[in-house]
mmCIF file of C-alpha atoms in Angstrom:
data_model
loop_
_atom_site.group_PDB
_atom_site.id
_atom_site.type_symbol
_atom_site.label_atom_id
_atom_site.label_comp_id
_atom_site.label_asym_id
_atom_site.label_seq_id
_atom_site.Cartn_x
_atom_site.Cartn_y
_atom_site.Cartn_z
ATOM 1 C CA UNK K 117 -44.063 -38.679 -1.380
ATOM 2 C CA UNK K 118 -42.305 -41.699 -1.339
ATOM 3 C CA UNK K 119 -38.112 -41.806 -2.676
ATOM 4 C CA UNK K 120 -36.805 -42.981 -5.383
ATOM 5 C CA UNK K 121 -33.317 -43.531 -6.081
ATOM 6 C CA UNK K 122 -31.798 -42.423 -9.245
ATOM 7 C CA UNK K 123 -29.216 -44.826 -11.277
ATOM 8 C CA UNK K 124 -27.030 -42.510 -10.392
ATOM 9 C CA UNK K 125 -26.479 -44.701 -7.435
ATOM 10 C CA UNK K 126 -22.782 -46.218 -6.593
ATOM 11 C CA UNK K 127 -24.088 -48.744 -4.669
ATOM 12 C CA UNK K 128 -21.636 -46.979 -1.709
ATOM 13 C CA UNK K 129 -24.453 -48.975 1.522
ATOM 14 C CA UNK K 130 -24.026 -45.529 3.517
ATOM 15 C CA UNK K 131 -28.191 -44.740 2.759
ATOM 16 C CA UNK K 132 -29.643 -48.862 3.822
ATOM 17 C CA UNK K 133 -28.776 -48.426 7.350
ATOM 18 C CA UNK K 134 -30.052 -44.875 7.991
ATOM 19 C CA UNK K 135 -33.708 -46.124 6.777
ATOM 20 C CA UNK K 136 -35.517 -46.441 10.168
ATOM 21 C CA UNK K 137 -37.958 -48.289 8.164
ATOM 22 C CA UNK K 138 -35.887 -50.855 6.155
ATOM 23 C CA UNK K 139 -37.339 -49.559 3.445
ATOM 24 C CA UNK K 140 -34.319 -49.277 1.337
ATOM 25 C CA UNK K 141 -32.957 -52.285 -0.367
ATOM 26 C CA UNK K 142 -30.213 -53.676 -2.479
ATOM 27 C CA UNK K 143 -31.145 -54.161 -5.974
ATOM 28 C CA UNK K 144 -30.455 -56.124 -8.954
ATOM 29 C CA UNK K 145 -28.342 -52.901 -10.001
ATOM 30 C CA UNK K 146 -28.721 -50.418 -7.381
ATOM 31 C CA UNK K 147 -31.257 -50.128 -3.935
ATOM 32 C CA UNK K 148 -34.104 -49.995 -4.053
ATOM 33 C CA UNK K 149 -36.658 -47.628 -1.939
ATOM 34 C CA UNK K 150 -39.530 -49.612 -1.163
ATOM 35 C CA UNK K 151 -42.470 -46.936 -1.404
ATOM 36 C CA UNK K 152 -44.315 -48.549 1.095
ATOM 37 C CA UNK K 153 -42.694 -48.341 3.442
ATOM 38 C CA UNK K 154 -40.951 -44.845 2.695
ATOM 39 C CA UNK K 155 -42.024 -41.911 5.246
ATOM 40 C CA UNK K 156 -39.508 -39.618 3.951
ATOM 41 C CA UNK K 157 -38.600 -40.107 7.639
ATOM 42 C CA UNK K 158 -41.937 -38.604 8.545
ATOM 43 C CA UNK K 159 -42.231 -39.691 12.394
ATOM 44 C CA UNK K 160 -38.066 -40.022 12.675
ATOM 45 C CA UNK K 161 -36.339 -37.422 11.490
ATOM 46 C CA UNK K 162 -37.326 -33.551 10.403
ATOM 47 C CA UNK K 163 -35.460 -34.891 6.691
ATOM 48 C CA UNK K 164 -34.787 -37.889 4.846
ATOM 49 C CA UNK K 165 -31.701 -39.181 6.408
ATOM 50 C CA UNK K 166 -30.514 -41.291 3.183
ATOM 51 C CA UNK K 167 -30.618 -37.860 1.173
ATOM 52 C CA UNK K 168 -28.928 -36.787 4.196
ATOM 53 C CA UNK K 169 -25.464 -39.714 3.739
ATOM 54 C CA UNK K 170 -25.977 -40.193 -0.262
ATOM 55 C CA UNK K 171 -22.724 -39.396 -1.358
ATOM 56 C CA UNK K 172 -23.923 -38.464 -4.959
ATOM 57 C CA UNK K 173 -27.268 -36.940 -3.938
ATOM 58 C CA UNK K 174 -29.322 -39.680 -6.383
ATOM 59 C CA UNK K 175 -32.738 -39.597 -3.590
ATOM 60 C CA UNK K 176 -35.285 -37.290 -5.787
ATOM 61 C CA UNK K 177 -39.194 -37.280 -4.470
ATOM 62 C CA UNK K 178 -40.257 -40.681 -6.895
ATOM 63 C CA UNK K 179 -43.650 -37.995 -8.815
ATOM 64 C CA UNK K 180 -44.985 -42.492 -9.616
ATOM 65 C CA UNK K 181 -46.159 -41.468 -5.507
ATOM 66 C CA UNK K 182 -47.195 -38.592 -4.551
ATOM 67 C CA UNK K 183 -48.535 -38.191 -0.487
ATOM 68 C CA UNK K 184 -48.836 -35.326 1.152
ATOM 69 C CA UNK K 185 -47.611 -34.557 4.861
ATOM 70 C CA UNK K 186 -51.011 -36.712 6.591
ATOM 71 C CA UNK K 187 -50.523 -39.403 3.861
ATOM 72 C CA UNK K 188 -47.062 -39.927 5.196
ATOM 73 C CA UNK K 189 -48.110 -39.797 9.309
ATOM 74 C CA UNK K 190 -51.043 -42.154 8.438
ATOM 75 C CA UNK K 191 -48.043 -44.820 6.936
ATOM 76 C CA UNK K 192 -46.216 -44.565 9.652
ATOM 77 C CA UNK K 193 -48.263 -44.158 12.202
ATOM 78 C CA UNK K 194 -48.827 -48.826 10.513
ATOM 79 C CA UNK K 195 -45.817 -49.546 9.814
ATOM 80 C CA UNK K 196 -45.550 -49.273 14.077
ATOM 81 C CA UNK K 197 -48.390 -50.726 14.117
ATOM 82 C CA UNK K 198 -46.609 -53.561 12.316
ATOM 83 C CA UNK K 199 -43.318 -54.536 14.532
ATOM 84 C CA UNK K 200 -45.255 -53.578 17.632
#
């Protein structure tokens, strides 16, 4: 699954620089996660870094973007190829 930032976000700016895929960007009201770029840090870290640093715990799994580990790994490989 991709992750989702809820409206509990306080715009503290700590999650965006932690995302290795550049999936987190400022939205109109709160930060947003691009589900096409979010791999839950698969391929980079053991746990999603944005969740690790979020002081208000407002980054749950996105129920609209259900993905298994194989899909997250495939997305990671696609993103790495695009960077090369």
